[in-house]
mmCIF file of N, CA and C in Angstrom:
data_model
loop_
_atom_site.group_PDB
_atom_site.id
_atom_site.type_symbol
_atom_site.label_atom_id
_atom_site.label_comp_id
_atom_site.label_asym_id
_atom_site.label_seq_id
_atom_site.Cartn_x
_atom_site.Cartn_y
_atom_site.Cartn_z
ATOM 1 N N MET A 267 -37.618 -3.861 -60.987
ATOM 2 C CA MET A 267 -38.875 -3.692 -60.785
ATOM 3 C C MET A 267 -39.209 -2.887 -59.553
ATOM 4 N N LEU A 268 -40.238 -1.998 -59.751
ATOM 5 C CA LEU A 268 -40.696 -1.238 -58.568
ATOM 6 C C LEU A 268 -42.163 -1.638 -58.338
ATOM 7 N N ILE A 269 -42.611 -1.630 -57.122
ATOM 8 C CA ILE A 269 -43.941 -1.695 -56.792
ATOM 9 C C ILE A 269 -44.402 -0.414 -56.152
ATOM 10 N N GLU A 270 -45.473 0.232 -56.463
ATOM 11 C CA GLU A 270 -45.730 1.426 -56.020
ATOM 12 C C GLU A 270 -47.367 1.526 -55.931
ATOM 13 N N SER A 271 -47.775 2.395 -54.961
ATOM 14 C CA SER A 271 -49.213 2.648 -54.686
ATOM 15 C C SER A 271 -49.706 3.466 -55.827
ATOM 16 N N ARG A 272 -50.948 3.143 -56.397
ATOM 17 C CA ARG A 272 -51.613 3.940 -57.431
ATOM 18 C C ARG A 272 -53.065 4.183 -57.033
ATOM 19 N N PRO A 273 -53.625 5.219 -57.158
ATOM 20 C CA PRO A 273 -55.138 5.464 -57.082
ATOM 21 C C PRO A 273 -55.912 4.613 -58.159
ATOM 22 N N ALA A 274 -57.183 4.309 -57.807
ATOM 23 C CA ALA A 274 -58.142 3.502 -58.544
ATOM 24 C C ALA A 274 -58.249 4.294 -59.926
ATOM 25 N N THR A 275 -58.124 5.610 -59.925
ATOM 26 C CA THR A 275 -58.302 6.518 -61.140
ATOM 27 C C THR A 275 -57.123 6.636 -61.996
ATOM 28 N N ASP A 276 -56.103 5.992 -61.594
ATOM 29 C CA ASP A 276 -54.798 6.115 -62.423
ATOM 30 C C ASP A 276 -55.077 5.491 -63.773
ATOM 31 N N PRO A 277 -54.685 6.234 -65.003
ATOM 32 C CA PRO A 277 -54.949 5.643 -66.234
ATOM 33 C C PRO A 277 -54.183 4.413 -66.516
ATOM 34 N N GLU A 278 -53.050 4.104 -66.000
ATOM 35 C CA GLU A 278 -52.349 2.860 -66.220
ATOM 36 C C GLU A 278 -53.087 1.680 -65.490
ATOM 37 N N ILE A 279 -53.642 1.981 -64.332
ATOM 38 C CA ILE A 279 -54.320 1.033 -63.632
ATOM 39 C C ILE A 279 -55.648 0.697 -64.493
ATOM 40 N N ALA A 280 -56.290 1.671 -64.811
ATOM 41 C CA ALA A 280 -57.410 1.510 -65.661
ATOM 42 C C ALA A 280 -57.236 0.627 -66.911
ATOM 43 N N ALA A 281 -56.115 0.921 -67.531
ATOM 44 C CA ALA A 281 -55.781 0.134 -68.734
ATOM 45 C C ALA A 281 -55.354 -1.334 -68.490
ATOM 46 N N LEU A 282 -54.764 -1.597 -67.187
ATOM 47 C CA LEU A 282 -54.542 -2.834 -66.887
ATOM 48 C C LEU A 282 -55.766 -3.615 -66.497
ATOM 49 N N VAL A 283 -56.666 -2.932 -65.804
ATOM 50 C CA VAL A 283 -57.932 -3.669 -65.435
ATOM 51 C C VAL A 283 -58.736 -3.889 -66.724
ATOM 52 N N THR A 284 -58.790 -3.005 -67.597
ATOM 53 C CA THR A 284 -59.396 -3.281 -68.992
ATOM 54 C C THR A 284 -58.743 -4.493 -69.654
ATOM 55 N N ALA A 285 -57.567 -4.579 -69.751
ATOM 56 C CA ALA A 285 -56.891 -5.673 -70.263
ATOM 57 C C ALA A 285 -57.163 -7.024 -69.586
ATOM 58 N N GLN A 286 -57.154 -6.944 -68.202
ATOM 59 C CA GLN A 286 -57.509 -8.118 -67.405
ATOM 60 C C GLN A 286 -59.027 -8.526 -67.738
ATOM 61 N N GLN A 287 -59.956 -7.712 -67.745
ATOM 62 C CA GLN A 287 -61.306 -8.099 -68.012
ATOM 63 C C GLN A 287 -61.457 -8.682 -69.499
ATOM 64 N N ARG A 288 -60.680 -8.126 -70.431
ATOM 65 C CA ARG A 288 -60.683 -8.533 -71.778
ATOM 66 C C ARG A 288 -60.217 -10.020 -71.885
ATOM 67 N N GLU A 289 -59.048 -10.254 -71.083
ATOM 68 C CA GLU A 289 -58.442 -11.582 -71.111
ATOM 69 C C GLU A 289 -59.359 -12.570 -70.470
ATOM 70 N N LEU A 290 -59.870 -12.186 -69.349
ATOM 71 C CA LEU A 290 -60.854 -13.033 -68.604
ATOM 72 C C LEU A 290 -62.056 -13.433 -69.554
ATOM 73 N N ARG A 291 -62.685 -12.472 -70.271
ATOM 74 C CA ARG A 291 -63.811 -12.769 -71.061
ATOM 75 C C ARG A 291 -63.366 -13.737 -72.207
ATOM 76 N N ALA A 292 -62.103 -13.668 -72.731
ATOM 77 C CA ALA A 292 -61.656 -14.649 -73.623
ATOM 78 C C ALA A 292 -61.476 -15.915 -73.002
ATOM 79 N N ALA A 293 -60.983 -16.039 -71.824
ATOM 80 C CA ALA A 293 -60.749 -17.332 -71.180
ATOM 81 C C ALA A 293 -62.033 -18.012 -70.714
ATOM 82 N N ASP A 294 -63.033 -17.243 -70.329
ATOM 83 C CA ASP A 294 -64.308 -17.763 -69.791
ATOM 84 C C ASP A 294 -65.370 -17.956 -70.912
ATOM 85 N N GLY A 295 -65.041 -17.670 -72.201
ATOM 86 C CA GLY A 295 -66.032 -17.717 -73.152
ATOM 87 C C GLY A 295 -67.040 -16.664 -73.229
ATOM 88 N N GLY A 296 -66.745 -15.482 -72.515
ATOM 89 C CA GLY A 296 -67.627 -14.355 -72.520
ATOM 90 C C GLY A 296 -68.948 -14.566 -71.536
ATOM 91 N N LEU A 297 -68.723 -15.128 -70.563
ATOM 92 C CA LEU A 297 -69.971 -15.434 -69.639
ATOM 93 C C LEU A 297 -70.548 -14.132 -69.198
ATOM 94 N N ASP A 298 -71.907 -14.075 -69.334
ATOM 95 C CA ASP A 298 -72.680 -12.920 -69.057
ATOM 96 C C ASP A 298 -72.492 -12.577 -67.577
ATOM 97 N N GLY A 299 -72.397 -11.314 -67.359
ATOM 98 C CA GLY A 299 -72.431 -10.717 -66.017
ATOM 99 C C GLY A 299 -71.187 -10.892 -65.200
ATOM 100 N N GLN A 300 -70.142 -11.444 -65.821
ATOM 101 C CA GLN A 300 -68.900 -11.733 -65.154
ATOM 102 C C GLN A 300 -67.955 -10.460 -64.987
ATOM 103 N N ALA A 301 -67.994 -9.610 -65.921
ATOM 104 C CA ALA A 301 -67.148 -8.453 -65.841
ATOM 105 C C ALA A 301 -67.424 -7.531 -64.733
ATOM 106 N N THR A 302 -66.491 -7.017 -64.066
ATOM 107 C CA THR A 302 -66.775 -6.083 -63.067
ATOM 108 C C THR A 302 -66.026 -4.843 -63.324
ATOM 109 N N LEU A 303 -66.373 -3.822 -62.546
ATOM 110 C CA LEU A 303 -65.735 -2.513 -62.783
ATOM 111 C C LEU A 303 -64.903 -2.228 -61.574
ATOM 112 N N THR A 304 -64.003 -1.146 -61.765
ATOM 113 C CA THR A 304 -63.052 -0.855 -60.677
ATOM 114 C C THR A 304 -63.957 -0.090 -59.714
ATOM 115 N N HIS A 305 -63.445 -0.112 -58.377
ATOM 116 C CA HIS A 305 -64.041 0.505 -57.192
ATOM 117 C C HIS A 305 -63.138 1.516 -56.666
ATOM 118 N N ASP A 306 -63.604 2.798 -56.287
ATOM 119 C CA ASP A 306 -62.764 3.660 -55.758
ATOM 120 C C ASP A 306 -62.100 3.215 -54.303
ATOM 121 N N ASP A 307 -62.780 2.279 -53.703
ATOM 122 C CA ASP A 307 -62.326 1.881 -52.303
ATOM 123 C C ASP A 307 -61.228 0.730 -52.373
ATOM 124 N N ILE A 308 -60.799 0.415 -53.609
ATOM 125 C CA ILE A 308 -59.718 -0.553 -53.761
ATOM 126 C C ILE A 308 -58.393 0.164 -53.769
ATOM 127 N N HIS A 309 -57.452 -0.370 -52.931
ATOM 128 C CA HIS A 309 -56.089 0.248 -52.876
ATOM 129 C C HIS A 309 -55.278 -0.466 -53.842
ATOM 130 N N TYR A 310 -54.826 0.135 -54.826
ATOM 131 C CA TYR A 310 -54.043 -0.474 -55.933
ATOM 132 C C TYR A 310 -52.532 -0.378 -55.639
ATOM 133 N N LEU A 311 -51.843 -1.416 -56.077
ATOM 134 C CA LEU A 311 -50.340 -1.468 -56.166
ATOM 135 C C LEU A 311 -50.117 -1.818 -57.701
ATOM 136 N N ALA A 312 -49.163 -1.173 -58.199
ATOM 137 C CA ALA A 312 -48.610 -1.347 -59.656
ATOM 138 C C ALA A 312 -47.295 -1.821 -59.553
ATOM 139 N N ALA A 313 -46.950 -2.870 -60.430
ATOM 140 C CA ALA A 313 -45.595 -3.277 -60.844
ATOM 141 C C ALA A 313 -45.138 -2.459 -61.995
ATOM 142 N N VAL A 314 -44.026 -1.771 -61.779
ATOM 143 C CA VAL A 314 -43.527 -0.890 -62.696
ATOM 144 C C VAL A 314 -42.197 -1.347 -63.275
ATOM 145 N N VAL A 315 -42.025 -1.568 -64.589
ATOM 146 C CA VAL A 315 -40.807 -1.927 -65.257
ATOM 147 C C VAL A 315 -40.587 -0.928 -66.397
ATOM 148 N N GLY A 316 -39.350 -0.328 -66.338
ATOM 149 C CA GLY A 316 -38.891 0.627 -67.326
ATOM 150 C C GLY A 316 -39.898 1.786 -67.326
ATOM 151 N N GLY A 317 -40.433 2.187 -66.222
ATOM 152 C CA GLY A 317 -41.352 3.450 -66.128
ATOM 153 C C GLY A 317 -42.729 3.200 -66.479
ATOM 154 N N ARG A 318 -43.061 1.946 -66.825
ATOM 155 C CA ARG A 318 -44.427 1.528 -67.280
ATOM 156 C C ARG A 318 -45.113 0.564 -66.358
ATOM 157 N N ALA A 319 -46.299 0.733 -65.920
ATOM 158 C CA ALA A 319 -47.078 -0.213 -65.158
ATOM 159 C C ALA A 319 -47.326 -1.468 -65.988
ATOM 160 N N VAL A 320 -46.872 -2.587 -65.628
ATOM 161 C CA VAL A 320 -47.089 -3.862 -66.325
ATOM 162 C C VAL A 320 -47.818 -4.829 -65.548
ATOM 163 N N GLY A 321 -48.182 -4.587 -64.272
ATOM 164 C CA GLY A 321 -48.972 -5.413 -63.540
ATOM 165 C C GLY A 321 -49.669 -4.559 -62.358
ATOM 166 N N CYS A 322 -50.818 -5.231 -61.940
ATOM 167 C CA CYS A 322 -51.381 -4.610 -60.835
ATOM 168 C C CYS A 322 -52.077 -5.578 -59.906
ATOM 169 N N GLY A 323 -52.541 -5.142 -58.721
ATOM 170 C CA GLY A 323 -53.311 -5.849 -57.817
ATOM 171 C C GLY A 323 -53.976 -4.798 -56.895
ATOM 172 N N GLY A 324 -55.012 -5.339 -56.372
ATOM 173 C CA GLY A 324 -55.702 -4.329 -55.408
ATOM 174 C C GLY A 324 -56.082 -4.961 -54.030
ATOM 175 N N LEU A 325 -56.280 -4.172 -53.164
ATOM 176 C CA LEU A 325 -56.862 -4.747 -51.765
ATOM 177 C C LEU A 325 -57.939 -3.846 -51.434
ATOM 178 N N GLN A 326 -59.115 -4.641 -51.115
ATOM 179 C CA GLN A 326 -60.339 -3.935 -50.698
ATOM 180 C C GLN A 326 -60.692 -4.513 -49.239
ATOM 181 N N ALA A 327 -60.990 -3.737 -48.305
ATOM 182 C CA ALA A 327 -61.431 -4.094 -47.022
ATOM 183 C C ALA A 327 -62.921 -4.801 -47.161
ATOM 184 N N LEU A 328 -62.955 -6.064 -46.679
ATOM 185 C CA LEU A 328 -64.367 -6.624 -46.429
ATOM 186 C C LEU A 328 -64.994 -6.346 -45.140
ATOM 187 N N ASP A 329 -63.894 -6.348 -44.091
ATOM 188 C CA ASP A 329 -64.380 -5.838 -42.802
ATOM 189 C C ASP A 329 -63.072 -5.662 -42.076
ATOM 190 N N GLY A 330 -63.141 -5.209 -40.854
ATOM 191 C CA GLY A 330 -61.806 -4.847 -40.197
ATOM 192 C C GLY A 330 -60.816 -5.948 -40.117
ATOM 193 N N ASP A 331 -61.235 -7.196 -40.169
ATOM 194 C CA ASP A 331 -60.274 -8.303 -40.132
ATOM 195 C C ASP A 331 -59.820 -8.904 -41.470
ATOM 196 N N THR A 332 -60.578 -8.653 -42.426
ATOM 197 C CA THR A 332 -60.463 -9.430 -43.669
ATOM 198 C C THR A 332 -60.269 -8.278 -44.850
ATOM 199 N N GLY A 333 -59.312 -8.579 -45.620
ATOM 200 C CA GLY A 333 -59.168 -7.893 -46.942
ATOM 201 C C GLY A 333 -59.246 -8.734 -48.114
ATOM 202 N N GLU A 334 -59.719 -8.268 -49.173
ATOM 203 C CA GLU A 334 -59.933 -9.104 -50.417
ATOM 204 C C GLU A 334 -58.998 -8.602 -51.529
ATOM 205 N N LEU A 335 -58.305 -9.573 -52.151
ATOM 206 C CA LEU A 335 -57.484 -9.223 -53.293
ATOM 207 C C LEU A 335 -58.380 -9.009 -54.541
ATOM 208 N N LYS A 336 -58.087 -8.043 -55.329
ATOM 209 C CA LYS A 336 -58.830 -7.745 -56.506
ATOM 210 C C LYS A 336 -57.978 -7.420 -57.618
ATOM 211 N N ARG A 337 -58.244 -7.775 -58.823
ATOM 212 C CA ARG A 337 -57.626 -7.300 -60.065
ATOM 213 C C ARG A 337 -56.155 -7.733 -60.217
ATOM 214 N N MET A 338 -55.765 -8.916 -59.662
ATOM 215 C CA MET A 338 -54.299 -9.390 -59.893
ATOM 216 C C MET A 338 -54.192 -9.518 -61.469
ATOM 217 N N TYR A 339 -53.142 -8.899 -62.096
ATOM 218 C CA TYR A 339 -52.927 -9.071 -63.456
ATOM 219 C C TYR A 339 -51.539 -8.568 -63.775
ATOM 220 N N VAL A 340 -50.953 -9.373 -64.691
ATOM 221 C CA VAL A 340 -49.598 -9.024 -65.271
ATOM 222 C C VAL A 340 -49.747 -9.213 -66.797
ATOM 223 N N ARG A 341 -49.296 -8.140 -67.453
ATOM 224 C CA ARG A 341 -49.376 -8.138 -68.938
ATOM 225 C C ARG A 341 -48.617 -9.538 -69.349
ATOM 226 N N PRO A 342 -49.244 -10.094 -70.431
ATOM 227 C CA PRO A 342 -48.659 -11.341 -70.945
ATOM 228 C C PRO A 342 -47.091 -11.282 -71.169
ATOM 229 N N ALA A 343 -46.697 -10.257 -71.702
ATOM 230 C CA ALA A 343 -45.288 -10.091 -72.095
ATOM 231 C C ALA A 343 -44.359 -10.144 -70.912
ATOM 232 N N TYR A 344 -44.878 -9.891 -69.732
ATOM 233 C CA TYR A 344 -43.997 -9.747 -68.460
ATOM 234 C C TYR A 344 -44.309 -11.016 -67.512
ATOM 235 N N ARG A 345 -45.051 -11.979 -67.975
ATOM 236 C CA ARG A 345 -45.260 -13.186 -67.025
ATOM 237 C C ARG A 345 -44.079 -14.057 -67.049
ATOM 238 N N GLY A 346 -44.047 -14.849 -66.022
ATOM 239 C CA GLY A 346 -42.953 -15.773 -65.846
ATOM 240 C C GLY A 346 -41.683 -15.144 -65.384
ATOM 241 N N ARG A 347 -41.813 -13.912 -64.665
ATOM 242 C CA ARG A 347 -40.657 -13.156 -64.165
ATOM 243 C C ARG A 347 -40.725 -12.949 -62.678
ATOM 244 N N GLY A 348 -41.810 -13.605 -62.116
ATOM 245 C CA GLY A 348 -42.062 -13.464 -60.645
ATOM 246 C C GLY A 348 -42.775 -12.235 -60.253
ATOM 247 N N ILE A 349 -43.256 -11.399 -61.092
ATOM 248 C CA ILE A 349 -43.947 -10.171 -60.927
ATOM 249 C C ILE A 349 -45.196 -10.460 -60.103
ATOM 250 N N ALA A 350 -46.064 -11.345 -60.470
ATOM 251 C CA ALA A 350 -47.198 -11.569 -59.725
ATOM 252 C C ALA A 350 -46.962 -12.148 -58.240
ATOM 253 N N ARG A 351 -46.044 -12.894 -58.052
ATOM 254 C CA ARG A 351 -45.536 -13.231 -56.756
ATOM 255 C C ARG A 351 -45.198 -12.089 -55.913
ATOM 256 N N GLN A 352 -44.408 -11.295 -56.584
ATOM 257 C CA GLN A 352 -43.987 -10.045 -55.777
ATOM 258 C C GLN A 352 -45.142 -9.058 -55.428
ATOM 259 N N LEU A 353 -45.996 -8.863 -56.356
ATOM 260 C CA LEU A 353 -47.277 -8.078 -56.239
ATOM 261 C C LEU A 353 -48.039 -8.753 -54.939
ATOM 262 N N LEU A 354 -48.153 -10.082 -55.031
ATOM 263 C CA LEU A 354 -49.076 -10.750 -54.012
ATOM 264 C C LEU A 354 -48.435 -10.517 -52.600
ATOM 265 N N SER A 355 -47.024 -10.778 -52.503
ATOM 266 C CA SER A 355 -46.368 -10.434 -51.287
ATOM 267 C C SER A 355 -46.544 -8.996 -50.780
ATOM 268 N N ALA A 356 -46.478 -8.108 -51.734
ATOM 269 C CA ALA A 356 -46.640 -6.598 -51.366
ATOM 270 C C ALA A 356 -48.188 -6.358 -50.925
ATOM 271 N N LEU A 357 -49.118 -7.054 -51.540
ATOM 272 C CA LEU A 357 -50.462 -6.881 -51.171
ATOM 273 C C LEU A 357 -50.701 -7.471 -49.767
ATOM 274 N N GLU A 358 -50.047 -8.563 -49.519
ATOM 275 C CA GLU A 358 -50.170 -9.120 -48.190
ATOM 276 C C GLU A 358 -49.600 -8.281 -47.095
ATOM 277 N N GLU A 359 -48.578 -7.588 -47.497
ATOM 278 C CA GLU A 359 -47.921 -6.700 -46.440
ATOM 279 C C GLU A 359 -48.838 -5.496 -46.308
ATOM 280 N N LEU A 360 -49.429 -4.999 -47.295
ATOM 281 C CA LEU A 360 -50.421 -3.824 -47.179
ATOM 282 C C LEU A 360 -51.591 -4.269 -46.327
ATOM 283 N N ALA A 361 -52.096 -5.467 -46.575
ATOM 284 C CA ALA A 361 -53.117 -5.990 -45.718
ATOM 285 C C ALA A 361 -52.827 -6.017 -44.260
ATOM 286 N N PHE A 362 -51.606 -6.561 -44.009
ATOM 287 C CA PHE A 362 -51.124 -6.549 -42.584
ATOM 288 C C PHE A 362 -51.048 -5.120 -42.039
ATOM 289 N N GLN A 363 -50.325 -4.244 -42.803
ATOM 290 C CA GLN A 363 -50.363 -2.829 -42.382
ATOM 291 C C GLN A 363 -51.743 -2.289 -42.031
ATOM 292 N N ARG A 364 -52.686 -2.676 -42.761
ATOM 293 C CA ARG A 364 -54.045 -2.012 -42.501
ATOM 294 C C ARG A 364 -54.950 -2.909 -41.463
ATOM 295 N N GLY A 365 -54.141 -3.796 -40.782
ATOM 296 C CA GLY A 365 -54.877 -4.394 -39.619
ATOM 297 C C GLY A 365 -55.523 -5.693 -40.021
ATOM 298 N N HIS A 366 -55.505 -6.125 -41.291
ATOM 299 C CA HIS A 366 -56.170 -7.407 -41.661
ATOM 300 C C HIS A 366 -55.440 -8.684 -41.130
ATOM 301 N N ALA A 367 -56.145 -9.582 -40.701
ATOM 302 C CA ALA A 367 -55.636 -10.872 -40.255
ATOM 303 C C ALA A 367 -55.801 -11.905 -41.344
ATOM 304 N N VAL A 368 -56.661 -11.722 -42.218
ATOM 305 C CA VAL A 368 -56.865 -12.736 -43.315
ATOM 306 C C VAL A 368 -57.078 -12.009 -44.643
ATOM 307 N N VAL A 369 -56.471 -12.604 -45.622
ATOM 308 C CA VAL A 369 -56.648 -12.148 -46.993
ATOM 309 C C VAL A 369 -57.581 -13.181 -47.786
ATOM 310 N N CYS A 370 -58.421 -12.840 -48.504
ATOM 311 C CA CYS A 370 -59.248 -13.812 -49.234
ATOM 312 C C CYS A 370 -59.289 -13.254 -50.767
ATOM 313 N N LEU A 371 -59.712 -14.156 -51.668
ATOM 314 C CA LEU A 371 -59.779 -13.874 -53.073
ATOM 315 C C LEU A 371 -60.680 -14.830 -53.722
ATOM 316 N N GLU A 372 -61.040 -14.378 -54.949
ATOM 317 C CA GLU A 372 -61.889 -15.133 -55.989
ATOM 318 C C GLU A 372 -61.102 -15.228 -57.208
ATOM 319 N N THR A 373 -61.168 -16.298 -57.804
ATOM 320 C CA THR A 373 -60.651 -16.588 -59.226
ATOM 321 C C THR A 373 -61.491 -17.492 -59.885
ATOM 322 N N GLY A 374 -61.219 -17.834 -61.077
ATOM 323 C CA GLY A 374 -61.993 -18.664 -61.952
ATOM 324 C C GLY A 374 -61.397 -20.048 -61.959
ATOM 325 N N THR A 375 -62.331 -21.028 -62.142
ATOM 326 C CA THR A 375 -61.792 -22.397 -62.269
ATOM 327 C C THR A 375 -61.074 -22.589 -63.535
ATOM 328 N N TYR A 376 -61.215 -21.719 -64.596
ATOM 329 C CA TYR A 376 -60.494 -21.739 -65.780
ATOM 330 C C TYR A 376 -59.194 -21.065 -65.833
ATOM 331 N N LEU A 377 -58.737 -20.710 -64.638
ATOM 332 C CA LEU A 377 -57.394 -19.933 -64.529
ATOM 333 C C LEU A 377 -56.347 -20.773 -63.685
ATOM 334 N N PRO A 378 -55.989 -21.974 -64.197
ATOM 335 C CA PRO A 378 -55.175 -22.837 -63.488
ATOM 336 C C PRO A 378 -53.693 -22.058 -62.949
ATOM 337 N N ALA A 379 -53.266 -21.246 -63.782
ATOM 338 C CA ALA A 379 -51.985 -20.551 -63.255
ATOM 339 C C ALA A 379 -52.271 -19.615 -62.171
ATOM 340 N N ALA A 380 -53.454 -19.036 -62.054
ATOM 341 C CA ALA A 380 -53.669 -18.155 -60.860
ATOM 342 C C ALA A 380 -53.866 -18.982 -59.616
ATOM 343 N N ILE A 381 -54.594 -20.150 -59.884
ATOM 344 C CA ILE A 381 -54.913 -21.113 -58.697
ATOM 345 C C ILE A 381 -53.419 -21.632 -58.253
ATOM 346 N N GLY A 382 -52.615 -21.900 -59.145
ATOM 347 C CA GLY A 382 -51.306 -22.498 -58.794
ATOM 348 C C GLY A 382 -50.402 -21.378 -58.059
ATOM 349 N N LEU A 383 -50.504 -20.219 -58.431
ATOM 350 C CA LEU A 383 -49.900 -19.075 -57.634
ATOM 351 C C LEU A 383 -50.314 -19.056 -56.360
ATOM 352 N N TYR A 384 -51.660 -18.821 -56.110
ATOM 353 C CA TYR A 384 -52.222 -18.659 -54.854
ATOM 354 C C TYR A 384 -51.921 -19.861 -53.973
ATOM 355 N N THR A 385 -52.104 -21.078 -54.325
ATOM 356 C CA THR A 385 -51.849 -22.254 -53.618
ATOM 357 C C THR A 385 -50.402 -22.358 -53.166
ATOM 358 N N SER A 386 -49.459 -22.080 -53.978
ATOM 359 C CA SER A 386 -48.104 -22.082 -53.818
ATOM 360 C C SER A 386 -47.604 -20.982 -52.784
ATOM 361 N N CYS A 387 -48.543 -20.014 -52.616
ATOM 362 C CA CYS A 387 -48.109 -18.964 -51.702
ATOM 363 C C CYS A 387 -49.041 -19.062 -50.427
ATOM 364 N N GLY A 388 -49.519 -20.251 -50.070
ATOM 365 C CA GLY A 388 -50.145 -20.609 -48.849
ATOM 366 C C GLY A 388 -51.533 -20.315 -48.805
ATOM 367 N N TYR A 389 -52.313 -19.950 -49.925
ATOM 368 C CA TYR A 389 -53.694 -19.767 -49.815
ATOM 369 C C TYR A 389 -54.466 -21.141 -49.876
ATOM 370 N N GLU A 390 -55.496 -21.239 -49.115
ATOM 371 C CA GLU A 390 -56.311 -22.511 -49.022
ATOM 372 C C GLU A 390 -57.656 -22.269 -49.466
ATOM 373 N N PRO A 391 -58.264 -23.347 -50.132
ATOM 374 C CA PRO A 391 -59.620 -23.157 -50.593
ATOM 375 C C PRO A 391 -60.652 -22.897 -49.441
ATOM 376 N N ILE A 392 -61.583 -21.912 -49.723
ATOM 377 C CA ILE A 392 -62.684 -21.655 -48.749
ATOM 378 C C ILE A 392 -64.030 -21.775 -49.554
ATOM 379 N N SER A 393 -65.115 -21.704 -48.810
ATOM 380 C CA SER A 393 -66.301 -21.594 -49.502
ATOM 381 C C SER A 393 -66.462 -20.337 -50.260
ATOM 382 N N VAL A 394 -67.206 -20.336 -51.366
ATOM 383 C CA VAL A 394 -67.473 -19.144 -52.149
ATOM 384 C C VAL A 394 -68.263 -18.188 -51.370
ATOM 385 N N TYR A 395 -67.997 -16.939 -51.483
ATOM 386 C CA TYR A 395 -68.542 -16.035 -50.599
ATOM 387 C C TYR A 395 -69.062 -14.778 -51.375
ATOM 388 N N GLY A 396 -69.994 -13.936 -50.803
ATOM 389 C CA GLY A 396 -70.419 -12.668 -51.335
ATOM 390 C C GLY A 396 -71.020 -12.728 -52.836
ATOM 391 N N GLU A 397 -70.509 -11.902 -53.608
ATOM 392 C CA GLU A 397 -71.110 -11.804 -54.900
ATOM 393 C C GLU A 397 -70.773 -13.013 -55.815
ATOM 394 N N TYR A 398 -69.821 -13.909 -55.255
ATOM 395 C CA TYR A 398 -69.538 -15.039 -56.159
ATOM 396 C C TYR A 398 -70.357 -16.268 -55.850
ATOM 397 N N VAL A 399 -71.243 -16.168 -54.949
ATOM 398 C CA VAL A 399 -72.179 -17.353 -54.621
ATOM 399 C C VAL A 399 -73.012 -17.520 -55.783
ATOM 400 N N GLY A 400 -73.119 -18.824 -56.124
ATOM 401 C CA GLY A 400 -73.968 -19.085 -57.265
ATOM 402 C C GLY A 400 -73.311 -19.082 -58.703
ATOM 403 N N ASN A 401 -72.016 -18.575 -58.609
ATOM 404 C CA ASN A 401 -71.238 -18.607 -59.845
ATOM 405 C C ASN A 401 -70.444 -19.880 -59.986
ATOM 406 N N PRO A 402 -70.818 -20.860 -60.880
ATOM 407 C CA PRO A 402 -70.204 -22.065 -60.822
ATOM 408 C C PRO A 402 -68.804 -22.128 -61.267
ATOM 409 N N TYR A 403 -68.281 -20.944 -61.770
ATOM 410 C CA TYR A 403 -66.878 -20.863 -62.193
ATOM 411 C C TYR A 403 -65.860 -20.207 -61.144
ATOM 412 N N SER A 404 -66.590 -19.818 -60.006
ATOM 413 C CA SER A 404 -65.746 -19.196 -59.008
ATOM 414 C C SER A 404 -65.306 -20.034 -58.115
ATOM 415 N N VAL A 405 -63.964 -19.902 -57.655
ATOM 416 C CA VAL A 405 -63.363 -20.667 -56.515
ATOM 417 C C VAL A 405 -62.647 -19.474 -55.641
ATOM 418 N N CYS A 406 -62.808 -19.780 -54.336
ATOM 419 C CA CYS A 406 -62.276 -18.771 -53.394
ATOM 420 C C CYS A 406 -61.154 -19.296 -52.481
ATOM 421 N N PHE A 407 -60.356 -18.429 -52.074
ATOM 422 C CA PHE A 407 -59.113 -18.920 -51.301
ATOM 423 C C PHE A 407 -58.884 -17.881 -50.173
ATOM 424 N N ALA A 408 -58.174 -18.363 -49.130
ATOM 425 C CA ALA A 408 -57.849 -17.423 -48.209
ATOM 426 C C ALA A 408 -56.509 -17.791 -47.412
ATOM 427 N N LYS A 409 -55.956 -16.710 -46.828
ATOM 428 C CA LYS A 409 -54.692 -17.065 -46.171
ATOM 429 C C LYS A 409 -54.650 -16.198 -44.931
ATOM 430 N N ARG A 410 -54.339 -16.816 -43.800
ATOM 431 C CA ARG A 410 -54.224 -16.076 -42.446
ATOM 432 C C ARG A 410 -52.834 -15.472 -42.554
ATOM 433 N N LEU A 411 -52.765 -14.112 -42.200
ATOM 434 C CA LEU A 411 -51.453 -13.522 -42.100
ATOM 435 C C LEU A 411 -50.817 -13.765 -40.843
ATOM 436 N N PRO A 412 -49.401 -13.751 -40.846
ATOM 437 C CA PRO A 412 -48.731 -13.939 -39.573
ATOM 438 C C PRO A 412 -49.031 -12.863 -38.494
ATOM 439 N N VAL A 413 -49.121 -13.084 -37.289
ATOM 440 C CA VAL A 413 -49.369 -12.185 -36.220
ATOM 441 C C VAL A 413 -48.111 -11.556 -35.752
ATOM 442 N N ALA A 414 -48.135 -10.241 -35.658
ATOM 443 C CA ALA A 414 -47.035 -9.404 -35.318
ATOM 444 C C ALA A 414 -46.479 -9.890 -33.938
ATOM 445 N N ALA A 415 -45.210 -9.886 -33.847
ATOM 446 C CA ALA A 415 -44.560 -10.315 -32.580
ATOM 447 C C ALA A 415 -44.637 -9.332 -31.611
#
């Protein structure tokens, strides 16, 4: 597996984000107003297997100190292989390189596998923030990145 940088406009990233949103709508029962669009200021990483992007994740700066994970997704046929964990690690490294001390994220209460991944990788629950305030299905997490020696 290869993890590589991709622009937000990459067709494979767009296809993965569309698949992610479709899967989220199926999981949450089609909650109104929950689908979000890609943003040009998200820096995407793609997990590539056999020349095909099978997973993605993005990093968006909230401020100089904090990056937010966006669009973590691995196609169902490729789950259980550690791809999401490797993407998460690569995104944390990207956040560190960009000078972020903290990485935060939002996920849904109806996504126990995602919550399990994040907590097993050292993310701790935080108060719901930003656009997620008022969404009863949102849970947020954050992780402080190690300080460079």
